[in-house]
mmCIF file of C-alpha atoms in Angstrom:
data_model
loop_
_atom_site.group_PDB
_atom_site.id
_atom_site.type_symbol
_atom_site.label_atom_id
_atom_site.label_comp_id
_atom_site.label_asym_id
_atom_site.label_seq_id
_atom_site.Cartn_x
_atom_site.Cartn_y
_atom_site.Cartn_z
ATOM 1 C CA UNK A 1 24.455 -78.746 11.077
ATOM 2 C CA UNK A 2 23.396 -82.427 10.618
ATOM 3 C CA UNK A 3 27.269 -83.425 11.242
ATOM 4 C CA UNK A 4 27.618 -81.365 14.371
ATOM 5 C CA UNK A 5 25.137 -83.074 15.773
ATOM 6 C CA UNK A 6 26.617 -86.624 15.588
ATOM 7 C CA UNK A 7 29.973 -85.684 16.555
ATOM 8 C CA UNK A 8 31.121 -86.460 20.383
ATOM 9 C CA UNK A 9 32.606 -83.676 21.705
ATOM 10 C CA UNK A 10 35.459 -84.777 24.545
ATOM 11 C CA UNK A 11 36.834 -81.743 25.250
ATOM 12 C CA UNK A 12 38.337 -82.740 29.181
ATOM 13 C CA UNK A 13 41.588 -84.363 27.658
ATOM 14 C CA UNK A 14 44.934 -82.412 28.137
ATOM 15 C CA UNK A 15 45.316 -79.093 26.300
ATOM 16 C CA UNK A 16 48.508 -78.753 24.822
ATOM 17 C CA UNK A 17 48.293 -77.546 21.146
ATOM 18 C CA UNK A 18 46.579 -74.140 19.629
ATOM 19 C CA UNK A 19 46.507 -73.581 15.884
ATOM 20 C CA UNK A 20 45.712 -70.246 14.620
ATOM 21 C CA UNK A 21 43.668 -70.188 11.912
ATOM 22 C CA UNK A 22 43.738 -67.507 8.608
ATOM 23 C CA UNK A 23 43.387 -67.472 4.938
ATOM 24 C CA UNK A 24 46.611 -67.759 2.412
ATOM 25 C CA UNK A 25 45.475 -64.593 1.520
ATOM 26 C CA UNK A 26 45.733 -62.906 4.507
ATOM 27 C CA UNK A 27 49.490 -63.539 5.191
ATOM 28 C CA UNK A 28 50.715 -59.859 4.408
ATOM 29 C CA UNK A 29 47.707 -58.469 5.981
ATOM 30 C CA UNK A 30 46.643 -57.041 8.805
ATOM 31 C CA UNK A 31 44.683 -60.641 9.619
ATOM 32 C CA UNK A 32 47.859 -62.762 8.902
ATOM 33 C CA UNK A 33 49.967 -60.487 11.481
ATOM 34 C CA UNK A 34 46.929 -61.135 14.049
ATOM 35 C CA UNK A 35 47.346 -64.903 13.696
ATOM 36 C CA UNK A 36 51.091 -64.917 13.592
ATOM 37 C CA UNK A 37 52.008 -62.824 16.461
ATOM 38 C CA UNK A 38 49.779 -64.371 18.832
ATOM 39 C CA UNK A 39 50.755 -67.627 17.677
ATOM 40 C CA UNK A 40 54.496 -66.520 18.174
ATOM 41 C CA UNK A 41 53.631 -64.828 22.054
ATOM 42 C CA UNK A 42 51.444 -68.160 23.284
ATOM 43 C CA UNK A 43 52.697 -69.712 25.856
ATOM 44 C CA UNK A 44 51.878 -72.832 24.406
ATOM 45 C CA UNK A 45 52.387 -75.196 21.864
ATOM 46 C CA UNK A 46 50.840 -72.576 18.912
ATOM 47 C CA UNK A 47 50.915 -72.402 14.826
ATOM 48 C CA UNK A 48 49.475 -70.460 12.590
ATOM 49 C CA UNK A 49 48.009 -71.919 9.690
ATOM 50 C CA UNK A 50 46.751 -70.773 6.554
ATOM 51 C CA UNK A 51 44.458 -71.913 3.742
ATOM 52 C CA UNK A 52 42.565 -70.314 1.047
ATOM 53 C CA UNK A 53 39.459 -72.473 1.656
ATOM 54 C CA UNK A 54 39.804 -73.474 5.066
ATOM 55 C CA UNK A 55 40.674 -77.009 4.187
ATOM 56 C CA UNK A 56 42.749 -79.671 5.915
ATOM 57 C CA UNK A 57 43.157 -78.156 9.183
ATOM 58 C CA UNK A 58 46.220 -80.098 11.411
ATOM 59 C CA UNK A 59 45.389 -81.537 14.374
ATOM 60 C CA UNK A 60 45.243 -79.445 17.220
ATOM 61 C CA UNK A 61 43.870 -79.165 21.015
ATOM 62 C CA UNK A 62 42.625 -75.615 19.920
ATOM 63 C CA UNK A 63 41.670 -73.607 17.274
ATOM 64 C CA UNK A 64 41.053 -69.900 17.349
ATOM 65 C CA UNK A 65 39.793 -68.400 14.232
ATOM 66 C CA UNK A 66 40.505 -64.312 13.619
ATOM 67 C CA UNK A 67 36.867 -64.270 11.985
ATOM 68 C CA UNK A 68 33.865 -65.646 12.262
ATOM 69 C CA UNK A 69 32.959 -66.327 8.490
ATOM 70 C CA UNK A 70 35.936 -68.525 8.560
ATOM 71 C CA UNK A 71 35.294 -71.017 11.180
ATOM 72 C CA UNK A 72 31.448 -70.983 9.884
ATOM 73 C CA UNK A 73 33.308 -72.121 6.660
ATOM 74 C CA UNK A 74 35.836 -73.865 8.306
ATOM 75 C CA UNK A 75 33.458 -76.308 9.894
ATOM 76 C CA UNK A 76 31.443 -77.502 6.975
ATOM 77 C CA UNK A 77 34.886 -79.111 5.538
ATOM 78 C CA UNK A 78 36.376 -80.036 9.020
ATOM 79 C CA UNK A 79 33.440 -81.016 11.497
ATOM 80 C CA UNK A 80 35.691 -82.853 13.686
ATOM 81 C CA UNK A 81 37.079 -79.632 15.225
ATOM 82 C CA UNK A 82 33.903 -79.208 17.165
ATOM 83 C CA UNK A 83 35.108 -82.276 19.533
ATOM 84 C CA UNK A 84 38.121 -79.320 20.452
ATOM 85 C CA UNK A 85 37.974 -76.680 22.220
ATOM 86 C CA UNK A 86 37.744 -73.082 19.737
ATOM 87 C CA UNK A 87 37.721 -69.581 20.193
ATOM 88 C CA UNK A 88 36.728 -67.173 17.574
ATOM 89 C CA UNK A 89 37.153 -63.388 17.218
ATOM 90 C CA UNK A 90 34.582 -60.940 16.151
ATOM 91 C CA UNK A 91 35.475 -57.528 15.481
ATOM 92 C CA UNK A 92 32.204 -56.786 14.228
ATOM 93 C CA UNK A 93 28.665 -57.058 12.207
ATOM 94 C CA UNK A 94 29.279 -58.312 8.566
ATOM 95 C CA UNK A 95 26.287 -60.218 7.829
ATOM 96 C CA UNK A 96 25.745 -61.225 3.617
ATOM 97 C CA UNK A 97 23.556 -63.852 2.282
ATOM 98 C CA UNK A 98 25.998 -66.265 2.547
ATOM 99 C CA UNK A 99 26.910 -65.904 6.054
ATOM 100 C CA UNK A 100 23.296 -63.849 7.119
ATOM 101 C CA UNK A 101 23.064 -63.088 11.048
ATOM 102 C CA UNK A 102 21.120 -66.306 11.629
ATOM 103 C CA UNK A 103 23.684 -68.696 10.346
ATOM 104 C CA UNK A 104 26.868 -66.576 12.357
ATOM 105 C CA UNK A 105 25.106 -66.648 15.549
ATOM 106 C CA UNK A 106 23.777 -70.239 15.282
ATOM 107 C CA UNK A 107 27.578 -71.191 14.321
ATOM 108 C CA UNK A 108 29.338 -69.061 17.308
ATOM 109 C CA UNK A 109 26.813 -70.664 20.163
ATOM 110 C CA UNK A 110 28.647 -73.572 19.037
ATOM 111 C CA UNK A 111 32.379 -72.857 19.872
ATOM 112 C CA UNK A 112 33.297 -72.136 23.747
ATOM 113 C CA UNK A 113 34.216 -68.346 23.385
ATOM 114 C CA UNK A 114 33.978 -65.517 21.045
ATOM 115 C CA UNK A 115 35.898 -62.550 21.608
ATOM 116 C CA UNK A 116 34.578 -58.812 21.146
ATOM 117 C CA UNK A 117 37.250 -55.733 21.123
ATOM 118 C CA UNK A 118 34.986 -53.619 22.633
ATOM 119 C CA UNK A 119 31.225 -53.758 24.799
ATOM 120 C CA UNK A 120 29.173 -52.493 22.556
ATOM 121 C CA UNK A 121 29.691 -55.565 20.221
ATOM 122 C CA UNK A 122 29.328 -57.847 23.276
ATOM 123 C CA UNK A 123 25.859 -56.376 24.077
ATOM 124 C CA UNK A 124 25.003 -56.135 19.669
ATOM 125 C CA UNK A 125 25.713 -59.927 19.803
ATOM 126 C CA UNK A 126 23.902 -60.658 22.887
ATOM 127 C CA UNK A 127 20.904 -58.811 21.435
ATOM 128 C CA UNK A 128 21.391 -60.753 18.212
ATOM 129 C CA UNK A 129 21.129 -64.095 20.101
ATOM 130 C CA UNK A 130 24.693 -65.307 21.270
ATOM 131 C CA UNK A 131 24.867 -66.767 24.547
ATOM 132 C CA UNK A 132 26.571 -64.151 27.230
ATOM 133 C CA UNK A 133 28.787 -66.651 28.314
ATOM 134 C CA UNK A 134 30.131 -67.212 25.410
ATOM 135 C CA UNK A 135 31.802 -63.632 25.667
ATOM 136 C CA UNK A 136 35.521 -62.583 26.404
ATOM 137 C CA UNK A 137 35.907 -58.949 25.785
ATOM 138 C CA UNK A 138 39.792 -58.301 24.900
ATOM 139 C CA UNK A 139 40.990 -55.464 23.505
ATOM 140 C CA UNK A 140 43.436 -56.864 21.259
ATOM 141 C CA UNK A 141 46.682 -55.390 20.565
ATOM 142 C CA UNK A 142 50.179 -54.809 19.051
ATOM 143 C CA UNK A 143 53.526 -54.565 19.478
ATOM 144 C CA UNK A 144 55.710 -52.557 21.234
ATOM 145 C CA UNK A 145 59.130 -53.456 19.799
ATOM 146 C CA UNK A 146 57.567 -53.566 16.548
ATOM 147 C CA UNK A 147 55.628 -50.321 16.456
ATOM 148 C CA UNK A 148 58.280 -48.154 17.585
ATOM 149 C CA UNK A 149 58.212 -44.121 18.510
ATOM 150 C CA UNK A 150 58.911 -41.294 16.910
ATOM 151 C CA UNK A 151 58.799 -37.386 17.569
ATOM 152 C CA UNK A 152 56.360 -35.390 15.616
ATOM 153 C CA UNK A 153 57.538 -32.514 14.296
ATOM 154 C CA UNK A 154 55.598 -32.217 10.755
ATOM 155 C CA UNK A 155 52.483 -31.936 11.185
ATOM 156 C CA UNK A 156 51.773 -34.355 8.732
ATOM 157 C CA UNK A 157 48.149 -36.568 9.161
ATOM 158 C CA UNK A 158 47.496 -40.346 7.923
ATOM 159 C CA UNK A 159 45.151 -43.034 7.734
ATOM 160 C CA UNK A 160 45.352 -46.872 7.023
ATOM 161 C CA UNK A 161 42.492 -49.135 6.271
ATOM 162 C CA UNK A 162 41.275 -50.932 3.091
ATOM 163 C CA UNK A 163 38.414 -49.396 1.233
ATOM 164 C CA UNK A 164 35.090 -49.410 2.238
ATOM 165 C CA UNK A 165 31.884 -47.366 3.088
ATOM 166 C CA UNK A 166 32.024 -47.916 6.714
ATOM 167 C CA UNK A 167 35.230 -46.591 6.569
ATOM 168 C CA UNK A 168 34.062 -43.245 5.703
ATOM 169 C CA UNK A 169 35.517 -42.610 2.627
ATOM 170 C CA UNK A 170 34.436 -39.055 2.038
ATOM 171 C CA UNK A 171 35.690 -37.836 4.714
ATOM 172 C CA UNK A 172 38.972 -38.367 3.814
ATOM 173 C CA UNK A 173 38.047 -37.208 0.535
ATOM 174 C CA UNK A 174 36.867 -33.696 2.102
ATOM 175 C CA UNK A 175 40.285 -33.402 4.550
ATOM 176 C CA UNK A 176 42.518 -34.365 2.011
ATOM 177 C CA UNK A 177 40.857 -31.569 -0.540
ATOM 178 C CA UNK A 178 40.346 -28.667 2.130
ATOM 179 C CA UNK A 179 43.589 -29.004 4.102
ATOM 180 C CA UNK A 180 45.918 -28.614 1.176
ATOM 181 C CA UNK A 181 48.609 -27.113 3.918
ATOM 182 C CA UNK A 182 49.226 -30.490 5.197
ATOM 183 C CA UNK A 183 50.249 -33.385 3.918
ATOM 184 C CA UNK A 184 48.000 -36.722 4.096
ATOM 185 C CA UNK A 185 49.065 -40.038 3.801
ATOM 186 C CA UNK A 186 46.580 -43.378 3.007
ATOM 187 C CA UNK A 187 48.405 -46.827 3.778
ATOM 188 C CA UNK A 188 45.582 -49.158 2.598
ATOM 189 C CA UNK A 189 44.147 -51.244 -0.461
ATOM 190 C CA UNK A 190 40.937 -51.001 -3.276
ATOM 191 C CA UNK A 191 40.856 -48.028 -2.916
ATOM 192 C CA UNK A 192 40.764 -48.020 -6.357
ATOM 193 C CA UNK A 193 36.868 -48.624 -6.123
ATOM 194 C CA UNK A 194 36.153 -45.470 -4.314
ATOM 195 C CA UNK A 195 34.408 -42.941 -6.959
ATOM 196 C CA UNK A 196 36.449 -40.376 -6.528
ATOM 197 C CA UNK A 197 40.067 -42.405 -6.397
ATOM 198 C CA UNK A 198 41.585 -40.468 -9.776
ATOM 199 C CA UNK A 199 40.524 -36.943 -8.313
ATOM 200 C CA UNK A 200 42.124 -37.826 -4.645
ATOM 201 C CA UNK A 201 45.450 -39.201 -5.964
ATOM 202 C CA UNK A 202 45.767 -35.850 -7.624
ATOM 203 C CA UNK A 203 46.059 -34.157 -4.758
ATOM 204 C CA UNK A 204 49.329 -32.918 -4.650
ATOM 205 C CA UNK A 205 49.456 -33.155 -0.909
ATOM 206 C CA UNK A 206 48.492 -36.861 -0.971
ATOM 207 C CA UNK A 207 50.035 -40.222 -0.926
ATOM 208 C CA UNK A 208 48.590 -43.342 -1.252
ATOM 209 C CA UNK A 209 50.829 -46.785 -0.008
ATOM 210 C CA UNK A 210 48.927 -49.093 -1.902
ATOM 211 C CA UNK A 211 48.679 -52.827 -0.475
ATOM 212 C CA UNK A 212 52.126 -52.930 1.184
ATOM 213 C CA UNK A 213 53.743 -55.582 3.166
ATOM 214 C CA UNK A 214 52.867 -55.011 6.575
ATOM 215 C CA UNK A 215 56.406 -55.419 7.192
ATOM 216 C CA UNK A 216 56.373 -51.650 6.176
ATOM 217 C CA UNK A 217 53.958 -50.584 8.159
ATOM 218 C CA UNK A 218 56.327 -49.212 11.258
ATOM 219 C CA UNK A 219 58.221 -47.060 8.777
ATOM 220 C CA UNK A 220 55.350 -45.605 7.132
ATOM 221 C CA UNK A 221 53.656 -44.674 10.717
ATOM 222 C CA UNK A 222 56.661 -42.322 11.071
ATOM 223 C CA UNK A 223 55.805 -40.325 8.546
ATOM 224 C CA UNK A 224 52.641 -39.656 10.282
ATOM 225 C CA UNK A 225 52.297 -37.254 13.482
ATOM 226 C CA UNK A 226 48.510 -37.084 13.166
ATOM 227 C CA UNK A 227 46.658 -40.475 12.937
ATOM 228 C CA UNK A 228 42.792 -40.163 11.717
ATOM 229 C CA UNK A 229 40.713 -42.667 11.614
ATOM 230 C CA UNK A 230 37.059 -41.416 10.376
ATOM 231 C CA UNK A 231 34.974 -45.045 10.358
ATOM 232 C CA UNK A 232 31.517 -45.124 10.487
ATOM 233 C CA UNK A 233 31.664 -48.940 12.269
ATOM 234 C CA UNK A 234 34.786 -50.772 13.904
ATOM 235 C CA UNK A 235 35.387 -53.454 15.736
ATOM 236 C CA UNK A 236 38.936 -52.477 16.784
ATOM 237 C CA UNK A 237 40.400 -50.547 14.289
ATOM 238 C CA UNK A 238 43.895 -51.875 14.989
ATOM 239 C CA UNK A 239 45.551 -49.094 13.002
ATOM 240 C CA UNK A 240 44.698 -46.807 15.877
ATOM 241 C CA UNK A 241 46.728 -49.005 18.730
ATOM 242 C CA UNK A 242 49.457 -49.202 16.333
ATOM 243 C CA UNK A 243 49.741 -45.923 15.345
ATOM 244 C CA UNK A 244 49.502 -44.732 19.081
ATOM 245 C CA UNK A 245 52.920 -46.846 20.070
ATOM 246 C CA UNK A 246 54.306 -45.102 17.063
ATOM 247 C CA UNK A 247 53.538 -41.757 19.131
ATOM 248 C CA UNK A 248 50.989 -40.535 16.110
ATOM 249 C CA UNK A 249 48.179 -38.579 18.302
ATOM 250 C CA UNK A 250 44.714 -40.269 17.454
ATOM 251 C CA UNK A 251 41.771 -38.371 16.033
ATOM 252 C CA UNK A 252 39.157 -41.202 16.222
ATOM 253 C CA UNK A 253 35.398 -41.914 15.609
ATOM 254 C CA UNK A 254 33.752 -42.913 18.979
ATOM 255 C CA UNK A 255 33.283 -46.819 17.160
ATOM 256 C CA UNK A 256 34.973 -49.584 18.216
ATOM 257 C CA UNK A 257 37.553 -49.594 21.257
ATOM 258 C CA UNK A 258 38.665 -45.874 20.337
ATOM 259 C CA UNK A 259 36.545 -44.623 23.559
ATOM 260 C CA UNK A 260 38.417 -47.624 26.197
ATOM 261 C CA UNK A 261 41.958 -46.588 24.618
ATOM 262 C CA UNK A 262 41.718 -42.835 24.059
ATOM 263 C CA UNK A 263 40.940 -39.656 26.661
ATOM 264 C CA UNK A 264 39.369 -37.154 24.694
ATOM 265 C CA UNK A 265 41.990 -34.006 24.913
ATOM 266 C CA UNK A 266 44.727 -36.231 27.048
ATOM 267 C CA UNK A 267 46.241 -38.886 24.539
ATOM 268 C CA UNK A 268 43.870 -37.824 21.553
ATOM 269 C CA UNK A 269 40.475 -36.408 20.353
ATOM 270 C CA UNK A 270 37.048 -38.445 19.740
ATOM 271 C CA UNK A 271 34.432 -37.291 17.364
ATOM 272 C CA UNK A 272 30.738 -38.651 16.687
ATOM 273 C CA UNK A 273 30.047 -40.880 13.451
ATOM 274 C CA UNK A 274 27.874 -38.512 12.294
ATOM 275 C CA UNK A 275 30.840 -35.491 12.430
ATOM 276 C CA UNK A 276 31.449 -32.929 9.436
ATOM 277 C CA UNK A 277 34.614 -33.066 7.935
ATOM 278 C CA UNK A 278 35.040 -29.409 9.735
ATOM 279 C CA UNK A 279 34.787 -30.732 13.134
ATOM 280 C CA UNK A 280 37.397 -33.420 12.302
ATOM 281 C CA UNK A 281 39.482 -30.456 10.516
ATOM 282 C CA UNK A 282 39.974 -28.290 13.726
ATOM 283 C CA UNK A 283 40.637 -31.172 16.013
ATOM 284 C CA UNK A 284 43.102 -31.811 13.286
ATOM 285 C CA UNK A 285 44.735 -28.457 13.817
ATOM 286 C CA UNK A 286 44.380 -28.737 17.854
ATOM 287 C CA UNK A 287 46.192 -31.830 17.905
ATOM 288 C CA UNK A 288 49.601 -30.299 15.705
ATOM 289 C CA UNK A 289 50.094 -28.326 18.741
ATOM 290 C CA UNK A 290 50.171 -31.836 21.444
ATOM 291 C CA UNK A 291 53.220 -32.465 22.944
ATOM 292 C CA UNK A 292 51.613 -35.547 25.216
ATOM 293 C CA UNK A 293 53.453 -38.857 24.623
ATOM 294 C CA UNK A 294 50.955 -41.097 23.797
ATOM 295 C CA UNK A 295 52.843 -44.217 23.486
ATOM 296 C CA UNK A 296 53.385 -44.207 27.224
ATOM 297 C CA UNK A 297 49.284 -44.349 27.363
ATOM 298 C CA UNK A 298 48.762 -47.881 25.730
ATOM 299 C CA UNK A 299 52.095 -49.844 26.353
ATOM 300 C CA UNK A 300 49.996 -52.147 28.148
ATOM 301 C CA UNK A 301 48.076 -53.606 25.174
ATOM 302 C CA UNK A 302 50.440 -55.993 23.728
ATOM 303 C CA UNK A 303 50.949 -59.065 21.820
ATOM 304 C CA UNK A 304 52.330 -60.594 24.545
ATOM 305 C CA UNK A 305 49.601 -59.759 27.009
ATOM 306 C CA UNK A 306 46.610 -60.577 24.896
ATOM 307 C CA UNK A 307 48.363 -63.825 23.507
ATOM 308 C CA UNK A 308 48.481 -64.873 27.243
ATOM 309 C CA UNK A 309 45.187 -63.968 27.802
ATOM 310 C CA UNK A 310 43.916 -66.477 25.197
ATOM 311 C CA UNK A 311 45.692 -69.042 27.050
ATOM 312 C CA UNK A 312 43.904 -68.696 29.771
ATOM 313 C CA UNK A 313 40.929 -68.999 27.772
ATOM 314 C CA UNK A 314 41.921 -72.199 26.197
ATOM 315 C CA UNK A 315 43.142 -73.569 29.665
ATOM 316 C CA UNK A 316 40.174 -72.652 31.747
ATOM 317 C CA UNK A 317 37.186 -73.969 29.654
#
């Protein structure tokens, strides 16, 4: 805080360069694909760059950050990249003691735009203190060429997300042990920590793709002709848009941008948070009989078109 506030920020000189900013870490996960496709789509002179600790960031015009604990890290070892322009993306609420609301919000009213997947993070933050115009609501994406179709024709139902309890892990738990007609299959990681991990992977009609390459990812969507994805709190979830241009139909918590991508009985189904596994069993069931194409329905969110509308962020501030 005390550096920030002795730094000159000149932020009117040309705007060539972005860097996109990740952990090592991250490289064969879902964050690492976010920085290195939109790096690869901008228009620009773009990177993506990776460090453990957030350490020795290159020079650059722009930064743009996939989350918002790592430019409030970020910043403590590289203060001078508040005299450029920075964007940071917030897919939603993960406050700890080390990064508590307070600190986040006082850290993001410092860069020139965060963006939200979905409104009702834009009005949480809002509520929680960050300036409106600091918004950008984008719905991020994937891609189209990567993530490519297939016919369904088993029946079969997946999900993909590393463990946790917003992810609403009994749930899966509860489908996987009362649906033993179909086949589930969990592309993910930890979920080793779960309580009941040794009973699921019993299951005979469940497999579990643990911490893959995301290079995989397209090949194990086409196994899948049901997608579900049961979480309690999202900002995106990603998995959904990417199983939808595989052609999976979407059974989705209303959480995140599930409610701006999918009609409820057109291109998929929509439950509460609060749902019994039963609800989520017969939409299940409904949704083996769907013939709709559902890739057709969100062709328009892709790499290309969000990387260019970051651009235009970068360009117009």
């Amino acid at each position: 805080m005390a550096k920030s506030k002795v730094i000159k920020t000149t932020k009117n000189a040309p705007f060539t360069t972005i860097t996109y900013v990740a952990r090592e870490v991250d490289k064969e996960w879902i964050f690492g694909a976010k920085v290195k496709r939109l790096a690869s789509f901008s228009d620009l002179d773009a990177q993506d760059y990776y460090h453990n600790k957030l350490r020795e960031l290159p020079n650059s015009d722009g930064y743009f950050f996939i989350f918002p604990q790592y430019f409030c890290r970020a910043v403590r070892h590289n203060p001078q990249i508040l005299q450029k322009k920075i964007i940071v993306m917030f897919t939603h609420t993960n406050w700890t003691s080390s990064f508590s609301k307070t600190h986040i919000i006082w850290c993001l009213n410092k860069v020139d735009k965060v963006i939200c997947l979905n409104n009702d993070i834009k009005k949480q933050l809002i509520e929680d203190g960050l300036k409106p115009e600091k918004i950008e609501v984008i719905h991020i994406a994937s891609c189209s060429d990567y993530f490519y179709p297939h016919e369904r024709v088993t029946g079969t139902v997946g999900f993909c997300s590393a463990y946790g309890e917003r992810k609403n892990p009994e749930i899966i738990y509860e489908l996987v042990k009362n649906m033993p007609h179909r086949h589930f299959y969990l592309i993910g990681k930890n979920w080793d920590k779960f309580d009941k991990y040794e009973e699921l992977i019993q299951f005979k009609n469940f497999t579990y793709y643990n911490n893959q390459d995301y290079e995989k990812y397209p090949s194990f969507y086409n196994l899948i002709d049901i997608f579900v994805s049961p979480s309690i709190l999202e900002g995106g979830p990603v998995p959904v848009l990417e199983a939808m241009l595989s052609n999976c139909f979407p059974i989705a918590s209303r959480t995140g941008f599930c409610p701006d991508l999918i009609n409820h009985g057109e291109n998929g189904y929509l439950f509460n948070t609060d749902a019994d596994y039963k609800e989520v069993m017969d939409l299940i069931e409904k949704a083996a009989l769907q013939t709709t194409n559902v890739r057709e329905t969100v062709l328009e969110h892709t790499w290309k078109n969000c990387s260019n509308k970051i651009d235009q962020l970068f360009l117009n501030f």
